[in-house]
Amino acid sequence: MSSSIASSSSSSSSSSKKEKKISLKTSDGEVFEVEEPVAMQLEIVRSFFADNEDVTEQTVMPLPNVSTAAMHGILEYCRAHEEFRRRMPEAAPEEEVRAFEAGYVDRKSNEELKEMILAANYLNISKLLDFLTGVAAKRIENKSVEYVRAFFGVENDFTPEEEANLRREYEWAFEGVDED
Amino acid sequence: MEEDIESTERNTEQLEPCTRSYPDVDKDQPQSQQVDGVDRISSLPETILYHILSFLPPVVIEKTAILSRKWKLLFNKLPIIDIDELDNLLKFSMIYNEEPIGITKCREVFLEALRLKIKNHDMIFLQKLRIRTASKRDDEIDSVITQLLAAALTTKARLDLQLMIYLFSKRDNDSYYVLPALLFSCGSCLVSLFLQGCILENYDSIDLPSLKRLELDHVMFSDQMLSKFISSLPSIDTLELIKCDGMKNLMLSNSNLKFLEVIWCRKLIKFEMDVPSLQTFKFQGIDEFVDFNFTLISDPEVQASNVTSCPSLHTIHLIDVKFERKAFNSMISSIPGIENMTLESCRFTSVPKIESAKLKKLEVIDCYLKNKVLIIAPQLESFSMECNNDDILRPSLSDLQFKSLKALSLEGSVELTDNLLEFMISFLSQLETLHLSTCTGFKHMRIISKSIKFLVVDECLDVEDGEIEAPELLFFKYVGYLPDFSHVSASEQLSVELHLLDEIIPETHLFTSYLERLSHFVSKFDNVRHVIVSKLYQNDFYPRNYIEIMGENITVSEMIYLEKHLKLKISMETDAVLIDIIGAIFDTPFCPRSLLVDMGSSAAKLQFHQEDLNSGCNADDNHHDCLKDDPVEVSWEDFQASYEEMLLLNFLLDRMEKCRFLHSSKAKAVNYCF
């Protein structure tokens, strides 16, 4: 539940301020108005506005590789972090950040997680990418081959004999696997 | 989040023409839109897969080879090889409870993993190779490691090599792995090298033109070998020598070296350097203080003219060094370019004189000073002193008259008087950061400064009252007993953290007055941006319970304590975050048995009370977790089932067993509840 606290507090305080907004359009055509310091966490947006002198406040930046759903998740994270940063410019309140991140990611399914990894990669938000890939790693650690295949959406193209051979070769790696 | 969604929907309508202007975009729908049954390996790029895998222990990475043909290929092209026998050992000791089988099996697996890599891995992309052993080294392990090194050093990328050999006995030379000569003649691929438990022998040819970083930890070498080795590395900029016990004389000569660390090299007695590019030097002596003939240049007494042998040196960090007589003063005069200096647990047999024209930052931590310290540094911007040991003589603070000082930090029973503090603050007209930690002797904290921005007063337990007049103040942290502040005036952007130490309050009426004092104290910070109030229990460093009061939205106007029933009246200017307040109340250190929250006109009255009023919850107990542990019931008047209220309800149901609604007409809410 701590995450909903963080997200609601960040949205309420950000909406109470008049600040410069940046418009971002997702792949399905939805336009997000994002506070400038939050949008600037998206490296692709930052460099777009830094490199193009003719862009104005009215420019709507298209982000064809980001879905609306992923964008919601990404903005939630970036807004919360902007809020932490604004409150504590010297050092982020670590306990709070950890509590937020844990709650934030608990609610995401594997599919949502992957979608957000792709979006974070495309938008070039290294902090979020590190965090999400770390979470993905945790989710496949100690899981069965079948689970990891499903996680990555990998089709098993080994013949049964080949797979049996491989399993024998890496036998020791398959001991002590958690339940899926 | 709801507001964001609404606002974006609204904007979509307004910006409709714009969305039409990129018609191609929708055709390029990424595969991320397809949610199930897709081979995501094509959508998750290889770099991301590497990224994910880099978080996993090697054993799990191994496993991915079995996913599919493509993954098997991928696996054998990974830019990182990390084979760690210790990790395996930990894992196997969990699986096989009987330890001996674990160790044997572990060694087998480790060797097998190394052999598989030698056989299958495509080293062209290799960027990092890390090997750590955990069993006693023998010829078999040696030969496999050497083979893998030989294979890895054919990489076309820039290689970071970390080789950690388990030392069965530090004294026994047989425990060390003898590094093969090929490692030192491999050419330009090696950029970073970390070695542990190895022996450097006398190698004929050393060809490592790209090596930038070298760390040697528990590595054996002869003085001549190291000297020769370092001088034949043209690109090295960082050298760390950690616990290299074989070294007696360190003679360094290199024109590129910028960072040097020498940590705990026990036998080291002499030190000579000719490193013109050196910028940062860190040295740690051994645990016990011994006379250590420390000379940065061969001998400052003799070679007084040769003062510029380290002209670029600007940062020096010395730990556990004992300076004989004038050795320290000579050292300082031999490094005129010094800007940052840290002296930690150093001993001086005579008065150290820190005289430097360029010195900007000085830290003195737990140093044994005979009488006092003479500091002549007109450019000094930051000074910090820490004295954690009672034996240490503290220098007189009235000597610290540096007009240019921007940061001052004093820690550890430093004696201050009210007058001295006031004098210091008025004298230091550039001071921006003041950090006082466990300082004693001042009762009245009078901070009147036009320049100060960051103020930390940490466990200065003599403080009784104070006032702040600092228009630039952005951050104020106070840890200690509840003080009385007569006046606070600071920047509107001020962020305040008040961590109050537990005070013994025996009587109920005293506790009431404590709350009144607290309320009074907090009200001094009414107009600031953010306030956090927390209660610290002694011997407990981290705040466990806190009342968080958001400066912009809420002011606590009244706090009344009556027979363990707390009434909190909160007036809300804007759309306040109910959950924040209620959440904070649950964590309140006062632990009321019943709690009435009156949120004025904007929301309903909430009343909490514990079902069992006799459940051993009295003021003397360590009662901070009481509300969380015991079943609690909430009654809620006039529930409207608005979005905010539903969020709050959800939050409450997580923590409580029952929720009773009074005068609530919304059947929806009741359904939600059960």
Short mmCIF file of N, CA and C in Angstrom, two decimals, chain B residues 316-409:
data_model
loop_
_atom_site.label_atom_id
_atom_site.label_comp_id
_atom_site.label_asym_id
_atom_site.label_seq_id
_atom_site.Cartn_x
_atom_site.Cartn_y
_atom_site.Cartn_z
N ILE B 316 45.06 14.31 -0.78
CA ILE B 316 45.83 13.35 0.00
C ILE B 316 45.01 12.89 1.19
N HIS B 317 45.00 11.59 1.40
CA HIS B 317 44.22 11.00 2.48
C HIS B 317 45.13 10.06 3.25
N LEU B 318 45.42 10.39 4.49
CA LEU B 318 46.36 9.58 5.27
C LEU B 318 45.64 8.98 6.46
N ILE B 319 45.78 7.67 6.63
CA ILE B 319 45.13 6.98 7.75
C ILE B 319 46.19 6.23 8.55
N ASP B 320 46.10 6.30 9.85
CA ASP B 320 47.02 5.56 10.72
C ASP B 320 48.48 5.79 10.36
N VAL B 321 48.87 7.02 10.28
CA VAL B 321 50.28 7.31 10.01
C VAL B 321 50.82 8.07 11.21
N LYS B 322 52.00 7.69 11.62
CA LYS B 322 52.63 8.44 12.72
C LYS B 322 53.75 9.29 12.15
N PHE B 323 53.71 10.55 12.48
CA PHE B 323 54.73 11.46 11.95
C PHE B 323 55.72 11.81 13.05
N GLU B 324 56.98 11.58 12.74
CA GLU B 324 58.06 11.91 13.67
C GLU B 324 58.44 13.37 13.50
N ARG B 325 58.55 14.05 14.58
CA ARG B 325 59.07 15.42 14.60
C ARG B 325 58.52 16.28 13.45
N LYS B 326 59.43 16.68 12.58
CA LYS B 326 59.03 17.64 11.55
C LYS B 326 58.59 16.97 10.25
N ALA B 327 58.48 15.65 10.28
CA ALA B 327 58.20 14.94 9.03
C ALA B 327 56.93 15.45 8.35
N PHE B 328 55.92 15.73 9.18
CA PHE B 328 54.66 16.17 8.60
C PHE B 328 54.80 17.55 7.96
N ASN B 329 55.44 18.45 8.68
CA ASN B 329 55.60 19.80 8.16
C ASN B 329 56.39 19.80 6.85
N SER B 330 57.41 18.95 6.79
CA SER B 330 58.19 18.87 5.55
C SER B 330 57.34 18.32 4.42
N MET B 331 56.52 17.32 4.78
CA MET B 331 55.67 16.73 3.73
C MET B 331 54.73 17.79 3.15
N ILE B 332 54.10 18.57 4.03
CA ILE B 332 53.18 19.61 3.57
C ILE B 332 53.89 20.61 2.66
N SER B 333 55.09 20.99 3.06
CA SER B 333 55.77 21.99 2.24
C SER B 333 56.24 21.40 0.91
N SER B 334 56.31 20.05 0.84
CA SER B 334 56.74 19.46 -0.42
C SER B 334 55.58 19.30 -1.40
N ILE B 335 54.36 19.56 -0.97
CA ILE B 335 53.22 19.45 -1.88
C ILE B 335 52.44 20.77 -1.89
N PRO B 336 52.98 21.75 -2.54
CA PRO B 336 52.36 23.08 -2.51
C PRO B 336 51.01 23.13 -3.20
N GLY B 337 50.71 22.18 -4.08
CA GLY B 337 49.46 22.23 -4.83
C GLY B 337 48.28 21.59 -4.11
N ILE B 338 48.47 21.17 -2.88
CA ILE B 338 47.44 20.40 -2.18
C ILE B 338 46.16 21.22 -1.95
N GLU B 339 45.02 20.60 -2.31
CA GLU B 339 43.73 21.29 -2.14
C GLU B 339 42.83 20.58 -1.14
N ASN B 340 42.88 19.25 -1.14
CA ASN B 340 42.05 18.48 -0.21
C ASN B 340 42.95 17.60 0.65
N MET B 341 42.75 17.67 1.94
CA MET B 341 43.56 16.83 2.79
C MET B 341 42.68 16.20 3.86
N THR B 342 42.85 14.88 4.05
CA THR B 342 42.16 14.18 5.12
C THR B 342 43.19 13.50 5.98
N LEU B 343 43.14 13.75 7.26
CA LEU B 343 44.04 13.10 8.19
C LEU B 343 43.19 12.28 9.15
N GLU B 344 43.39 10.97 9.13
CA GLU B 344 42.54 10.10 9.93
C GLU B 344 43.40 9.27 10.86
N SER B 345 43.09 9.30 12.12
CA SER B 345 43.86 8.54 13.13
C SER B 345 45.36 8.68 12.96
N CYS B 346 45.81 9.87 12.68
CA CYS B 346 47.25 10.09 12.57
C CYS B 346 47.78 10.58 13.91
N ARG B 347 49.06 10.28 14.14
CA ARG B 347 49.71 10.74 15.37
C ARG B 347 50.83 11.70 15.01
N PHE B 348 50.99 12.67 15.84
CA PHE B 348 52.06 13.63 15.61
C PHE B 348 52.85 13.77 16.90
N THR B 349 54.16 13.76 16.80
CA THR B 349 54.93 13.93 18.02
C THR B 349 55.26 15.40 18.27
N SER B 350 55.03 16.24 17.28
CA SER B 350 55.19 17.67 17.53
C SER B 350 54.00 18.40 16.91
N VAL B 351 53.90 19.69 17.15
CA VAL B 351 52.75 20.45 16.66
C VAL B 351 52.73 20.45 15.13
N PRO B 352 51.69 19.87 14.55
CA PRO B 352 51.65 19.89 13.08
C PRO B 352 51.26 21.28 12.57
N LYS B 353 51.91 21.68 11.55
CA LYS B 353 51.65 22.99 10.98
C LYS B 353 51.15 22.78 9.56
N ILE B 354 49.88 23.06 9.36
CA ILE B 354 49.32 22.87 8.03
C ILE B 354 49.32 24.23 7.35
N GLU B 355 50.33 24.46 6.58
CA GLU B 355 50.45 25.75 5.93
C GLU B 355 50.40 25.52 4.43
N SER B 356 49.35 26.03 3.82
CA SER B 356 49.22 25.78 2.39
C SER B 356 48.43 26.91 1.77
N ALA B 357 48.90 27.40 0.67
CA ALA B 357 48.25 28.54 0.02
C ALA B 357 46.99 28.09 -0.71
N LYS B 358 46.95 26.84 -1.15
CA LYS B 358 45.83 26.40 -2.00
C LYS B 358 44.80 25.54 -1.29
N LEU B 359 45.09 25.12 -0.09
CA LEU B 359 44.22 24.17 0.60
C LEU B 359 42.78 24.68 0.69
N LYS B 360 41.84 23.84 0.20
CA LYS B 360 40.43 24.23 0.21
C LYS B 360 39.63 23.41 1.20
N LYS B 361 40.02 22.15 1.34
CA LYS B 361 39.22 21.27 2.17
C LYS B 361 40.13 20.50 3.12
N LEU B 362 39.79 20.54 4.38
CA LEU B 362 40.60 19.86 5.37
C LEU B 362 39.70 19.05 6.29
N GLU B 363 40.02 17.77 6.44
CA GLU B 363 39.29 16.92 7.37
C GLU B 363 40.27 16.36 8.39
N VAL B 364 39.95 16.49 9.64
CA VAL B 364 40.81 15.92 10.68
C VAL B 364 39.93 14.97 11.49
N ILE B 365 40.20 13.69 11.37
CA ILE B 365 39.36 12.69 12.02
C ILE B 365 40.18 11.92 13.05
N ASP B 366 39.76 11.96 14.28
CA ASP B 366 40.40 11.18 15.34
C ASP B 366 41.92 11.24 15.32
N CYS B 367 42.48 12.40 15.18
CA CYS B 367 43.93 12.49 15.17
C CYS B 367 44.46 12.77 16.56
N TYR B 368 45.56 12.17 16.89
CA TYR B 368 46.19 12.40 18.16
C TYR B 368 47.12 13.61 18.02
N LEU B 369 46.65 14.72 18.54
CA LEU B 369 47.42 15.95 18.40
C LEU B 369 48.05 16.25 19.74
N LYS B 370 49.30 16.55 19.74
CA LYS B 370 50.01 16.81 21.00
C LYS B 370 49.42 18.01 21.72
N ASN B 371 49.47 19.16 21.09
CA ASN B 371 48.94 20.35 21.73
C ASN B 371 47.81 20.96 20.92
N LYS B 372 48.18 21.49 19.84
CA LYS B 372 47.16 22.04 18.97
C LYS B 372 47.64 21.91 17.53
N VAL B 373 46.82 22.36 16.67
CA VAL B 373 47.20 22.27 15.28
C VAL B 373 47.24 23.69 14.72
N LEU B 374 48.27 23.97 13.99
CA LEU B 374 48.42 25.29 13.39
C LEU B 374 47.95 25.20 11.95
N ILE B 375 46.95 25.97 11.64
CA ILE B 375 46.46 25.91 10.26
C ILE B 375 46.58 27.29 9.63
N ILE B 376 47.35 27.36 8.61
CA ILE B 376 47.46 28.63 7.88
C ILE B 376 47.03 28.35 6.45
N ALA B 377 45.78 28.62 6.16
CA ALA B 377 45.25 28.27 4.85
C ALA B 377 44.23 29.32 4.44
N PRO B 378 44.65 30.35 3.78
CA PRO B 378 43.76 31.47 3.45
C PRO B 378 42.61 31.09 2.52
N GLN B 379 42.77 30.00 1.74
CA GLN B 379 41.74 29.62 0.78
C GLN B 379 40.77 28.57 1.31
N LEU B 380 40.92 28.18 2.56
CA LEU B 380 40.14 27.07 3.10
C LEU B 380 38.63 27.33 3.00
N GLU B 381 37.93 26.39 2.38
CA GLU B 381 36.48 26.53 2.22
C GLU B 381 35.71 25.56 3.09
N SER B 382 36.33 24.43 3.36
CA SER B 382 35.61 23.41 4.10
C SER B 382 36.52 22.82 5.17
N PHE B 383 36.03 22.82 6.39
CA PHE B 383 36.82 22.24 7.46
C PHE B 383 35.93 21.30 8.26
N SER B 384 36.40 20.10 8.50
CA SER B 384 35.61 19.25 9.38
C SER B 384 36.52 18.52 10.34
N MET B 385 36.01 18.37 11.54
CA MET B 385 36.78 17.74 12.57
C MET B 385 35.90 16.74 13.27
N GLU B 386 36.44 15.55 13.47
CA GLU B 386 35.67 14.50 14.10
C GLU B 386 36.54 13.92 15.21
N CYS B 387 36.02 13.84 16.41
CA CYS B 387 36.80 13.27 17.51
C CYS B 387 35.93 12.25 18.22
N ASN B 388 36.06 11.00 17.87
CA ASN B 388 35.21 9.98 18.47
C ASN B 388 35.84 9.32 19.69
N ASN B 389 37.12 9.57 19.87
CA ASN B 389 37.82 8.93 20.97
C ASN B 389 38.08 9.96 22.07
N ASP B 390 37.79 9.60 23.29
CA ASP B 390 37.91 10.56 24.38
C ASP B 390 39.34 10.99 24.67
N ASP B 391 40.30 10.12 24.33
CA ASP B 391 41.69 10.45 24.62
C ASP B 391 42.20 11.60 23.75
N ILE B 392 41.47 11.86 22.71
CA ILE B 392 42.02 12.79 21.74
C ILE B 392 41.89 14.22 22.22
N LEU B 393 42.97 14.93 22.13
CA LEU B 393 42.96 16.33 22.53
C LEU B 393 42.29 17.14 21.42
N ARG B 394 41.39 18.00 21.84
CA ARG B 394 40.69 18.78 20.83
C ARG B 394 41.33 20.15 20.67
N PRO B 395 41.58 20.53 19.45
CA PRO B 395 42.21 21.84 19.25
C PRO B 395 41.22 22.95 19.58
N SER B 396 41.74 24.07 19.94
CA SER B 396 40.88 25.19 20.30
C SER B 396 40.22 25.77 19.05
N LEU B 397 38.90 25.96 19.15
CA LEU B 397 38.16 26.41 17.97
C LEU B 397 38.38 27.87 17.66
N SER B 398 38.82 28.62 18.68
CA SER B 398 39.01 30.05 18.41
C SER B 398 40.14 30.30 17.42
N ASP B 399 40.91 29.24 17.16
CA ASP B 399 41.96 29.38 16.15
C ASP B 399 41.41 29.32 14.72
N LEU B 400 40.21 28.86 14.59
CA LEU B 400 39.69 28.60 13.24
C LEU B 400 39.10 29.86 12.63
N GLN B 401 39.95 30.78 12.33
CA GLN B 401 39.43 32.04 11.81
C GLN B 401 39.67 32.14 10.31
N PHE B 402 38.82 31.47 9.58
CA PHE B 402 38.97 31.50 8.13
C PHE B 402 37.77 32.21 7.53
N LYS B 403 38.00 33.39 7.07
CA LYS B 403 36.93 34.21 6.50
C LYS B 403 36.26 33.52 5.31
N SER B 404 37.03 32.71 4.57
CA SER B 404 36.50 32.14 3.33
C SER B 404 35.75 30.83 3.55
N LEU B 405 35.65 30.38 4.79
CA LEU B 405 35.08 29.07 5.07
C LEU B 405 33.60 28.99 4.64
N LYS B 406 33.27 27.96 3.85
CA LYS B 406 31.89 27.76 3.41
C LYS B 406 31.22 26.60 4.12
N ALA B 407 32.02 25.66 4.56
CA ALA B 407 31.44 24.49 5.22
C ALA B 407 32.23 24.19 6.48
N LEU B 408 31.51 23.99 7.56
CA LEU B 408 32.16 23.65 8.82
C LEU B 408 31.43 22.48 9.43
N SER B 409 32.19 21.46 9.82
CA SER B 409 31.57 20.30 10.42
C SER B 409 32.35 19.92 11.67
#
